[in-house]
Amino acid sequence: MPLYGGIEAGGTKFVCAIGNGPDGLLAETRFATTTPQESIGRAIAFFREHRTLGPLAAVGIASFGPIDPNPSSSTYGHITTTPKPGWADTDLYGAVARALDVPVGFDTDVNVAALGEGRWGAAQGLDTFIYLTVGTGIGGGGMVNGGLLHGLMHPEMGHLRIPHDLAADPYPGCCPYHGDCLEGLACGPAIAGRWGAPAETLPGDHPAWALEARYLAYGVVCYILTLSPQRVVVGGGVMAQPRLMPLLRAEVLALLNGYLQAPAILEGIDAYIVPPALGSRAGVVGALALAENALEADHA
Ligand code: ADP
Ligand code: ZN
């Protein structure tokens, strides 16, 4: 069995793994994201140190963004316009490909997590599904008709404009670009900013969660109506609040108001909006699947 390398390059941490699936991880490391040079250097060093496990057939990279995922572009594989200090215009793909000299797959963190969930997790056997993460930011990706969502660049599902009743919720939102877009109103830091305490310290019966569920449901309903997904996977640190998932499902049903006559939604909402089966490892495990795809594309 070929051995793959996976890199989940996040804004706060990097996770690297070697293996060929969620049950076949031979080595794993995680470290805080610092400068591009240091972080990418540590990732490359990890793979070099583990050469004794066998040669890597390919590497997959799941990157925070915005990125350029278009292989025919001159800036393919770059992190492009990120506000994260030092990381704008970083050639992540190029640095890894040059250092390791194997086929390299590159995509957004959320698309790659979706790929992992489709291959081994909560979206197995489906060709059209969404993967949403609600954490420090809100990001979404997924697959439509069997292909990862790209188009012009990649979706930015977190920055959807949603209704914001300022009388009920005067919090102005925290998105540096839009203020009260979905991410600005419903990411982890928005919850902390609105209520004056970190999201993980708010009890399950705190009013924060009904509001959070409503905001997330506005987003999820838009994705359902636009992309017609067969399933919606929702993960990220904020979803660790156990009350949130059932509230979100109920809000989605309420907002749809019986319009979609789909049994999968009307009778099976608990199996339609689901947590990631790969949990917080969806990104790095998905990167192994992306590596495998890169190897196949290289042989084609
Ligand atoms: P990132 O988006 O940076 O990858 P995470 O997905 O881990 O990180 O999300 C981090 C966010 O999740 C933080 O805003 C944090 O406050 C929130 N969070 C962490 N644990 C919980 C919890 N148990 N309940 C609700 N929110 C949580
Ligand atoms: Zn925004």
XYZ file of C-alpha atoms and ligand atoms in Angstrom:
328
model
C 0.000 0.000 0.000
C 1.452 3.391 -0.919
C 2.188 5.771 1.931
C 0.827 9.306 1.852
C 1.655 12.513 3.651
C -1.044 14.897 4.837
C -0.658 18.500 5.947
C -3.469 20.448 7.548
C -2.207 24.022 7.485
C -4.439 25.999 9.834
C -4.280 29.585 10.948
C -3.537 28.540 14.519
C -1.944 25.109 14.128
C -0.413 22.725 11.645
C -1.173 18.998 11.748
C 0.921 16.568 9.693
C 0.379 12.848 9.302
C 1.729 9.866 7.404
C -0.439 6.917 6.476
C -3.201 5.888 4.118
C -6.418 6.431 6.011
C -7.945 7.186 9.388
C -7.014 3.756 10.750
C -3.593 3.616 9.197
C -1.763 6.602 10.640
C 1.883 5.731 11.218
C 3.021 9.112 12.491
C 1.403 12.400 13.395
C 2.575 15.765 14.690
C 0.998 19.106 15.496
C 2.545 22.475 16.228
C 1.497 26.110 16.456
C 1.459 28.109 13.229
C 4.220 30.735 13.331
C 5.949 32.222 10.274
C 5.512 30.558 6.878
C 9.200 29.677 6.707
C 9.275 28.052 10.129
C 5.907 26.278 9.879
C 6.412 24.898 6.374
C 9.981 23.987 7.357
C 8.734 21.977 10.333
C 6.209 20.148 8.152
C 8.885 19.215 5.624
C 11.274 18.171 8.401
C 8.573 15.892 9.856
C 8.263 13.984 6.578
C 12.038 13.781 6.158
C 12.510 12.497 9.710
C 10.021 9.699 9.030
C 11.600 8.468 5.791
C 12.334 5.200 7.587
C 8.598 4.382 7.418
C 8.944 4.151 3.649
C 8.893 6.537 0.707
C 5.930 8.894 0.394
C 3.947 8.388 -2.809
C 2.270 11.809 -2.644
C 1.347 14.594 -0.257
C -1.966 16.397 0.256
C -2.267 19.900 1.680
C -5.415 21.252 3.331
C -4.832 24.975 3.688
C -6.461 27.918 5.386
C -7.256 30.617 2.901
C -8.070 32.357 0.784
C -5.983 30.219 -1.574
C -5.498 29.841 -5.311
C -6.655 26.287 -6.140
C -6.528 26.707 -9.946
C -3.717 24.490 -11.354
C -3.420 26.599 -14.504
C -2.843 29.821 -12.578
C 0.623 31.296 -11.989
C -0.160 31.562 -8.276
C -1.554 28.016 -7.960
C -1.068 26.663 -4.474
C -0.502 30.027 -2.875
C -2.212 31.369 0.202
C -3.252 34.666 -1.347
C -4.782 37.611 0.499
C -4.984 36.422 4.094
C -4.976 39.067 6.830
C -2.826 36.672 8.893
C 0.463 38.552 9.359
C 3.307 37.285 7.165
C 1.215 34.736 5.292
C -0.141 36.720 2.329
C 1.258 35.469 -1.013
C 2.820 32.313 0.469
C 3.660 29.582 -2.043
C 2.750 26.680 0.223
C 2.264 24.127 -2.561
C 5.522 25.060 -4.289
C 7.595 24.886 -1.118
C 6.335 21.388 -0.282
C 6.524 20.081 -3.855
C 10.108 21.311 -4.303
C 11.282 19.936 -0.958
C 9.685 16.486 -1.167
C 9.622 15.958 -4.938
C 6.382 13.940 -5.040
C 2.933 14.723 -6.495
C 1.185 17.249 -4.226
C -2.546 17.911 -3.945
C -3.675 21.288 -2.670
C -7.090 22.550 -1.619
C -8.952 24.469 1.071
C -9.093 23.056 4.585
C -12.854 22.640 4.313
C -12.838 21.023 0.871
C -10.224 18.562 2.060
C -12.160 17.820 5.251
C -15.180 17.203 3.015
C -13.110 14.832 0.885
C -12.101 12.902 4.005
C -15.672 12.724 5.266
C -16.794 11.531 1.822
C -14.112 8.867 1.652
C -14.134 7.529 5.208
C -16.586 9.535 7.320
C -20.074 10.969 7.557
C -20.660 11.498 3.831
C -19.591 8.135 2.418
C -21.268 7.192 -0.825
C -22.662 10.672 -1.488
C -21.721 12.829 -4.463
C -23.178 16.153 -3.298
C -22.659 17.333 0.258
C -21.471 20.272 2.310
C -18.864 20.441 5.052
C -19.131 23.444 7.346
C -16.807 24.327 10.206
C -17.756 26.734 12.969
C -14.678 27.709 14.929
C -12.400 30.749 14.996
C -14.001 31.517 11.644
C -16.755 29.878 9.622
C -15.819 28.039 6.449
C -17.606 25.747 4.094
C -16.670 23.474 1.244
C -17.874 20.271 -0.206
C -18.570 18.210 -3.222
C -21.073 18.725 -6.004
C -21.758 15.888 -8.449
C -18.618 14.111 -7.300
C -16.145 16.977 -7.628
C -14.828 19.293 -4.947
C -16.313 22.787 -5.188
C -13.996 25.217 -6.957
C -15.383 27.385 -9.714
C -13.845 30.826 -9.823
C -11.688 30.079 -6.777
C -13.497 28.373 -3.911
C -16.670 29.069 -1.972
C -16.531 31.430 0.994
C -19.676 30.173 2.659
C -18.888 31.818 5.980
C -19.282 35.304 4.592
C -22.906 35.010 3.555
C -25.067 37.999 4.464
C -27.826 36.922 6.825
C -30.691 38.732 8.578
C -29.487 40.601 11.654
C -32.120 42.078 13.949
C -30.156 44.815 15.700
C -32.929 45.313 18.245
C -32.680 41.695 19.385
C -28.908 41.414 18.926
C -27.031 44.739 19.009
C -23.626 43.015 18.629
C -22.166 44.584 15.470
C -20.305 41.477 14.286
C -16.568 40.865 14.050
C -15.785 40.211 10.374
C -13.077 42.670 9.327
C -14.605 42.840 5.839
C -18.366 42.764 6.477
C -19.054 43.236 10.161
C -22.226 41.223 10.575
C -21.927 38.519 7.928
C -22.555 34.920 9.113
C -18.969 34.523 10.326
C -19.043 37.972 11.903
C -22.143 37.042 13.908
C -21.664 33.359 14.632
C -17.967 32.362 14.778
C -16.468 31.492 18.176
C -14.929 34.958 18.707
C -18.317 36.567 17.866
C -19.973 34.536 20.634
C -17.234 35.593 23.043
C -17.499 39.226 21.927
C -21.275 39.333 22.253
C -21.585 37.644 25.633
C -18.282 38.708 27.172
C -17.087 35.155 27.862
C -15.508 32.400 25.747
C -18.052 30.164 24.004
C -16.835 27.076 25.855
C -17.735 28.685 29.216
C -21.390 29.385 28.310
C -23.737 26.705 29.707
C -26.068 24.777 27.424
C -29.136 26.705 28.595
C -27.549 30.108 27.887
C -29.488 32.225 25.344
C -26.323 32.334 23.246
C -27.118 28.926 21.785
C -30.601 29.622 20.436
C -29.257 32.727 18.698
C -26.236 30.818 17.407
C -28.473 28.057 16.039
C -30.667 30.608 14.281
C -27.695 32.301 12.608
C -26.130 29.012 11.526
C -29.513 27.842 10.220
C -29.783 30.929 7.998
C -26.525 29.846 6.416
C -27.320 26.142 6.194
C -30.722 26.823 4.603
C -29.040 28.932 1.915
C -26.590 26.139 1.137
C -29.409 23.574 1.045
C -31.502 25.696 -1.309
C -28.562 26.565 -3.555
C -26.552 23.344 -3.797
C -29.156 20.697 -2.949
C -26.764 18.668 -0.796
C -27.613 15.088 0.128
C -26.150 15.748 3.592
C -24.695 18.640 5.599
C -21.735 17.935 7.880
C -21.154 20.576 10.555
C -18.043 20.558 12.723
C -15.592 22.941 14.374
C -14.897 23.882 17.980
C -18.165 25.754 18.565
C -20.194 22.614 17.726
C -18.672 20.990 20.799
C -21.565 22.584 22.699
C -23.910 19.565 22.719
C -27.112 21.630 22.709
C -26.202 23.360 19.467
C -26.660 20.558 16.923
C -30.283 19.724 17.924
C -31.129 23.438 18.022
C -29.610 23.896 14.561
C -31.623 21.014 13.107
C -34.844 22.427 14.558
C -34.103 25.924 13.223
C -33.362 24.576 9.742
C -36.701 22.750 9.698
C -38.466 25.886 10.960
C -36.873 28.134 8.348
C -37.563 25.716 5.481
C -41.167 25.651 6.684
C -42.071 22.471 4.831
C -41.033 23.835 1.451
C -38.675 21.015 0.464
C -40.658 17.795 0.261
C -37.557 15.683 0.782
C -37.948 12.730 3.196
C -34.213 12.949 3.933
C -34.875 16.335 5.518
C -38.447 16.064 6.792
C -38.150 12.599 8.304
C -34.421 12.222 8.789
C -33.017 15.545 9.890
C -30.827 13.833 12.526
C -29.081 11.921 9.748
C -29.139 14.890 7.351
C -27.318 17.508 9.439
C -24.566 15.592 11.180
C -21.235 16.030 12.964
C -18.066 14.935 11.146
C -17.343 11.250 11.731
C -13.614 11.944 11.585
C -13.996 14.674 14.206
C -11.167 17.158 14.422
C -8.984 14.879 12.272
C -11.116 15.323 9.143
C -8.634 17.842 7.748
C -5.410 15.898 8.071
C -7.024 12.572 7.185
C -8.719 14.218 4.200
C -5.278 15.405 3.142
C -4.249 11.749 2.768
C -7.187 11.207 0.398
C -6.157 14.342 -1.484
C -2.634 12.941 -1.777
C -4.035 9.737 -3.232
C -6.017 11.783 -5.777
C -2.846 13.708 -6.648
C -0.991 10.461 -7.275
C -3.779 9.172 -9.527
C -3.851 12.464 -11.449
C -0.082 12.247 -11.850
C -0.373 8.768 -13.365
C -3.273 9.702 -15.638
P -10.122 26.760 14.442
O -11.342 27.301 13.802
O -9.122 27.818 14.775
O -9.548 25.568 13.742
P -11.723 25.326 16.406
O -12.499 24.665 15.333
O -11.135 24.465 17.476
O -10.524 26.207 15.889
O -12.679 26.395 17.086
C -12.236 27.268 18.072
C -13.462 27.990 18.636
O -14.323 27.040 19.245
C -13.118 29.035 19.686
O -13.764 30.244 19.344
C -13.678 28.440 20.974
O -14.195 29.461 21.818
C -14.787 27.528 20.497
N -14.994 26.387 21.384
C -14.063 25.519 21.817
N -14.620 24.593 22.649
C -15.933 24.887 22.725
C -17.047 24.308 23.419
N -16.896 23.243 24.199
N -18.246 24.881 23.252
C -18.399 25.942 22.449
N -17.398 26.555 21.800
C -16.165 26.031 21.913
Zn -17.405 38.428 6.360
